[in-house]
């Protein structure tokens, strides 16, 4: 993501990198529920006259909820390692995002590219952002990646979303607008900022189903659709942190995870 993780450039078709996620590429992903503390900052609809709900923008008005979980993602396969969660402070952080639903007012997801309990959103970032995208051409093809971001330059996907992951992962409000299209768009799939790509499955189901959804429905380069009730709960928030995997020093580096974000190993979620 421009300025916050990796440079934007067309996804390479170079033969030096595989067109799929390597089986030995890994990272650690921490999910921490987050909720508003209205004693520290009243609902902003009341104080600012907002029509729709928005998360608090003061760091002390957000509190961690119960039920933090940690997973190892390796080659697309997910393992629950919550039993090792006490070791997380010894890991090297790669990236982090804080996200909130705006349900039931809208189907938007709010996000910032940091832990919003450690920085004031207004002072440090200029306010919560709804999810957005960069459209990244896939070199040597007529396809375009939708790179999901905190501060992209497009409000919708570069091409129609896959039935496998839309609207289960990406709400329909972000779908390609065929009415405004001046060309026939062909999707290369979904790539982008890793904490968001990992957060989307968490919002696809209720919090108590997080481990089941991640371990059974994430796979290399694709999402396996499930039939659980969705996880769009009013004011639901979380901090998602991606760490380097200390048990896999060669297959878990900042450079490799940056390449993963850029689509250099194919789409994170295929079209």
PDB file of C-alpha atoms in Angstrom, residues 7-125:
ATOM      1  CA  UNK A   7       5.124   0.130  -3.595  1.00  0.00           C
ATOM      2  CA  UNK A   8       2.410   0.056  -6.226  1.00  0.00           C
ATOM      3  CA  UNK A   9       3.437  -1.398  -9.553  1.00  0.00           C
ATOM      4  CA  UNK A  10       2.010  -3.827 -12.125  1.00  0.00           C
ATOM      5  CA  UNK A  11       2.069  -7.386 -10.833  1.00  0.00           C
ATOM      6  CA  UNK A  12       4.947  -9.115 -12.583  1.00  0.00           C
ATOM      7  CA  UNK A  13       4.532 -12.062 -14.899  1.00  0.00           C
ATOM      8  CA  UNK A  14       8.195 -12.961 -14.351  1.00  0.00           C
ATOM      9  CA  UNK A  15       9.072 -16.654 -14.472  1.00  0.00           C
ATOM     10  CA  UNK A  16      11.432 -16.172 -11.510  1.00  0.00           C
ATOM     11  CA  UNK A  17       8.464 -16.270  -9.112  1.00  0.00           C
ATOM     12  CA  UNK A  18       5.808 -19.004  -8.975  1.00  0.00           C
ATOM     13  CA  UNK A  19       2.284 -18.121 -10.118  1.00  0.00           C
ATOM     14  CA  UNK A  20       0.909 -19.538  -6.902  1.00  0.00           C
ATOM     15  CA  UNK A  21       1.554 -19.131  -3.184  1.00  0.00           C
ATOM     16  CA  UNK A  22       4.600 -21.227  -2.167  1.00  0.00           C
ATOM     17  CA  UNK A  23       3.861 -23.959   0.351  1.00  0.00           C
ATOM     18  CA  UNK A  24       6.674 -22.749   2.632  1.00  0.00           C
ATOM     19  CA  UNK A  25       5.606 -19.081   2.770  1.00  0.00           C
ATOM     20  CA  UNK A  26       4.191 -18.279   6.207  1.00  0.00           C
ATOM     21  CA  UNK A  27       3.228 -15.644   8.755  1.00  0.00           C
ATOM     22  CA  UNK A  28       1.524 -15.351  12.128  1.00  0.00           C
ATOM     23  CA  UNK A  29      -1.827 -13.564  12.356  1.00  0.00           C
ATOM     24  CA  UNK A  30      -3.248 -12.185  15.611  1.00  0.00           C
ATOM     25  CA  UNK A  31      -6.930 -11.263  15.941  1.00  0.00           C
ATOM     26  CA  UNK A  32      -7.933  -9.042  18.876  1.00  0.00           C
ATOM     27  CA  UNK A  33     -11.561  -7.940  19.306  1.00  0.00           C
ATOM     28  CA  UNK A  34     -12.024  -4.204  19.853  1.00  0.00           C
ATOM     29  CA  UNK A  35     -15.050  -2.293  21.097  1.00  0.00           C
ATOM     30  CA  UNK A  36     -16.020   1.321  21.849  1.00  0.00           C
ATOM     31  CA  UNK A  37     -15.914   2.723  25.371  1.00  0.00           C
ATOM     32  CA  UNK A  38     -18.650   5.349  25.376  1.00  0.00           C
ATOM     33  CA  UNK A  39     -17.666   6.498  28.873  1.00  0.00           C
ATOM     34  CA  UNK A  40     -14.460   7.884  27.345  1.00  0.00           C
ATOM     35  CA  UNK A  41     -16.052   9.257  24.166  1.00  0.00           C
ATOM     36  CA  UNK A  42     -19.823   9.444  23.596  1.00  0.00           C
ATOM     37  CA  UNK A  43     -21.381   8.061  20.435  1.00  0.00           C
ATOM     38  CA  UNK A  44     -20.299  10.486  17.714  1.00  0.00           C
ATOM     39  CA  UNK A  45     -23.795  10.596  16.233  1.00  0.00           C
ATOM     40  CA  UNK A  46     -24.847  12.435  19.372  1.00  0.00           C
ATOM     41  CA  UNK A  47     -21.891  14.809  19.647  1.00  0.00           C
ATOM     42  CA  UNK A  48     -21.114  15.467  15.973  1.00  0.00           C
ATOM     43  CA  UNK A  49     -24.537  15.131  14.396  1.00  0.00           C
ATOM     44  CA  UNK A  50     -23.450  12.257  12.152  1.00  0.00           C
ATOM     45  CA  UNK A  51     -26.196  10.426  10.316  1.00  0.00           C
ATOM     46  CA  UNK A  52     -24.379   7.098  10.461  1.00  0.00           C
ATOM     47  CA  UNK A  53     -22.405   5.419  13.237  1.00  0.00           C
ATOM     48  CA  UNK A  54     -18.617   5.777  13.189  1.00  0.00           C
ATOM     49  CA  UNK A  55     -15.983   4.325  15.550  1.00  0.00           C
ATOM     50  CA  UNK A  56     -14.454   6.492  18.265  1.00  0.00           C
ATOM     51  CA  UNK A  57     -11.454   8.475  17.057  1.00  0.00           C
ATOM     52  CA  UNK A  58      -9.735   8.733  20.450  1.00  0.00           C
ATOM     53  CA  UNK A  59      -7.442   5.881  21.394  1.00  0.00           C
ATOM     54  CA  UNK A  60      -8.601   5.786  25.024  1.00  0.00           C
ATOM     55  CA  UNK A  61     -12.210   5.291  23.827  1.00  0.00           C
ATOM     56  CA  UNK A  62     -11.387   1.840  22.458  1.00  0.00           C
ATOM     57  CA  UNK A  63     -10.892  -1.273  24.580  1.00  0.00           C
ATOM     58  CA  UNK A  64      -9.758  -4.787  23.795  1.00  0.00           C
ATOM     59  CA  UNK A  65     -12.502  -7.387  24.029  1.00  0.00           C
ATOM     60  CA  UNK A  66     -12.186 -10.978  25.187  1.00  0.00           C
ATOM     61  CA  UNK A  67     -11.361 -13.822  22.845  1.00  0.00           C
ATOM     62  CA  UNK A  68      -8.062 -12.912  21.146  1.00  0.00           C
ATOM     63  CA  UNK A  69      -6.819 -15.690  18.864  1.00  0.00           C
ATOM     64  CA  UNK A  70      -3.627 -16.366  16.960  1.00  0.00           C
ATOM     65  CA  UNK A  71      -2.988 -18.465  13.859  1.00  0.00           C
ATOM     66  CA  UNK A  72      -0.174 -19.607  11.620  1.00  0.00           C
ATOM     67  CA  UNK A  73      -0.873 -19.159   7.902  1.00  0.00           C
ATOM     68  CA  UNK A  74       1.451 -21.296   5.792  1.00  0.00           C
ATOM     69  CA  UNK A  75       1.050 -21.755   2.072  1.00  0.00           C
ATOM     70  CA  UNK A  76      -2.629 -20.902   2.392  1.00  0.00           C
ATOM     71  CA  UNK A  77      -3.296 -23.404   5.176  1.00  0.00           C
ATOM     72  CA  UNK A  78      -4.221 -22.107   8.639  1.00  0.00           C
ATOM     73  CA  UNK A  79      -3.411 -23.619  12.031  1.00  0.00           C
ATOM     74  CA  UNK A  80      -4.732 -22.384  15.369  1.00  0.00           C
ATOM     75  CA  UNK A  81      -1.773 -21.522  17.633  1.00  0.00           C
ATOM     76  CA  UNK A  82      -3.664 -19.518  20.243  1.00  0.00           C
ATOM     77  CA  UNK A  83      -1.935 -21.627  22.885  1.00  0.00           C
ATOM     78  CA  UNK A  84       1.255 -19.673  22.018  1.00  0.00           C
ATOM     79  CA  UNK A  85      -0.386 -16.235  22.169  1.00  0.00           C
ATOM     80  CA  UNK A  86       1.742 -15.191  25.155  1.00  0.00           C
ATOM     81  CA  UNK A  87       4.800 -15.265  22.858  1.00  0.00           C
ATOM     82  CA  UNK A  88       3.456 -12.623  20.468  1.00  0.00           C
ATOM     83  CA  UNK A  89       5.480  -9.800  21.999  1.00  0.00           C
ATOM     84  CA  UNK A  90       8.652 -11.587  20.906  1.00  0.00           C
ATOM     85  CA  UNK A  91       7.586 -11.692  17.232  1.00  0.00           C
ATOM     86  CA  UNK A  92       8.591  -9.202  14.542  1.00  0.00           C
ATOM     87  CA  UNK A  93       5.573  -7.256  13.326  1.00  0.00           C
ATOM     88  CA  UNK A  94       5.045  -6.885   9.603  1.00  0.00           C
ATOM     89  CA  UNK A  95       1.769  -4.948   9.407  1.00  0.00           C
ATOM     90  CA  UNK A  96      -1.380  -4.099  11.344  1.00  0.00           C
ATOM     91  CA  UNK A  97      -4.863  -2.720  10.771  1.00  0.00           C
ATOM     92  CA  UNK A  98      -7.876  -1.810  12.878  1.00  0.00           C
ATOM     93  CA  UNK A  99     -11.295  -2.425  11.344  1.00  0.00           C
ATOM     94  CA  UNK A 100     -14.928  -1.814  12.289  1.00  0.00           C
ATOM     95  CA  UNK A 101     -18.225  -2.613  10.634  1.00  0.00           C
ATOM     96  CA  UNK A 102     -20.735   0.182  10.044  1.00  0.00           C
ATOM     97  CA  UNK A 103     -23.585  -2.304  10.152  1.00  0.00           C
ATOM     98  CA  UNK A 104     -26.585  -1.873  10.124  1.00  0.00           C
ATOM     99  CA  UNK A 105     -26.251   1.710   8.829  1.00  0.00           C
ATOM    100  CA  UNK A 106     -24.199   0.672   5.773  1.00  0.00           C
ATOM    101  CA  UNK A 107     -22.200  -2.311   4.506  1.00  0.00           C
ATOM    102  CA  UNK A 108     -18.915  -0.402   4.684  1.00  0.00           C
ATOM    103  CA  UNK A 109     -15.889  -1.468   6.671  1.00  0.00           C
ATOM    104  CA  UNK A 110     -13.875   1.266   8.371  1.00  0.00           C
ATOM    105  CA  UNK A 111     -10.110   0.806   8.642  1.00  0.00           C
ATOM    106  CA  UNK A 112      -6.819   2.424   9.573  1.00  0.00           C
ATOM    107  CA  UNK A 113      -3.359   0.958   9.030  1.00  0.00           C
ATOM    108  CA  UNK A 114      -2.356   0.940  12.699  1.00  0.00           C
ATOM    109  CA  UNK A 115      -3.621  -0.099  16.126  1.00  0.00           C
ATOM    110  CA  UNK A 116      -6.287   2.516  16.874  1.00  0.00           C
ATOM    111  CA  UNK A 117      -5.943   1.870  20.595  1.00  0.00           C
ATOM    112  CA  UNK A 118      -2.364   3.179  20.418  1.00  0.00           C
ATOM    113  CA  UNK A 119      -2.849   6.227  18.179  1.00  0.00           C
ATOM    114  CA  UNK A 120      -5.642   8.785  17.916  1.00  0.00           C
ATOM    115  CA  UNK A 121      -7.263   8.245  14.544  1.00  0.00           C
ATOM    116  CA  UNK A 122      -7.834  11.960  13.869  1.00  0.00           C
ATOM    117  CA  UNK A 123      -4.452  13.236  15.026  1.00  0.00           C
ATOM    118  CA  UNK A 124      -2.425  10.445  13.449  1.00  0.00           C
ATOM    119  CA  UNK A 125      -4.326   9.642  10.279  1.00  0.00           C
TER     120      UNK A 125
END
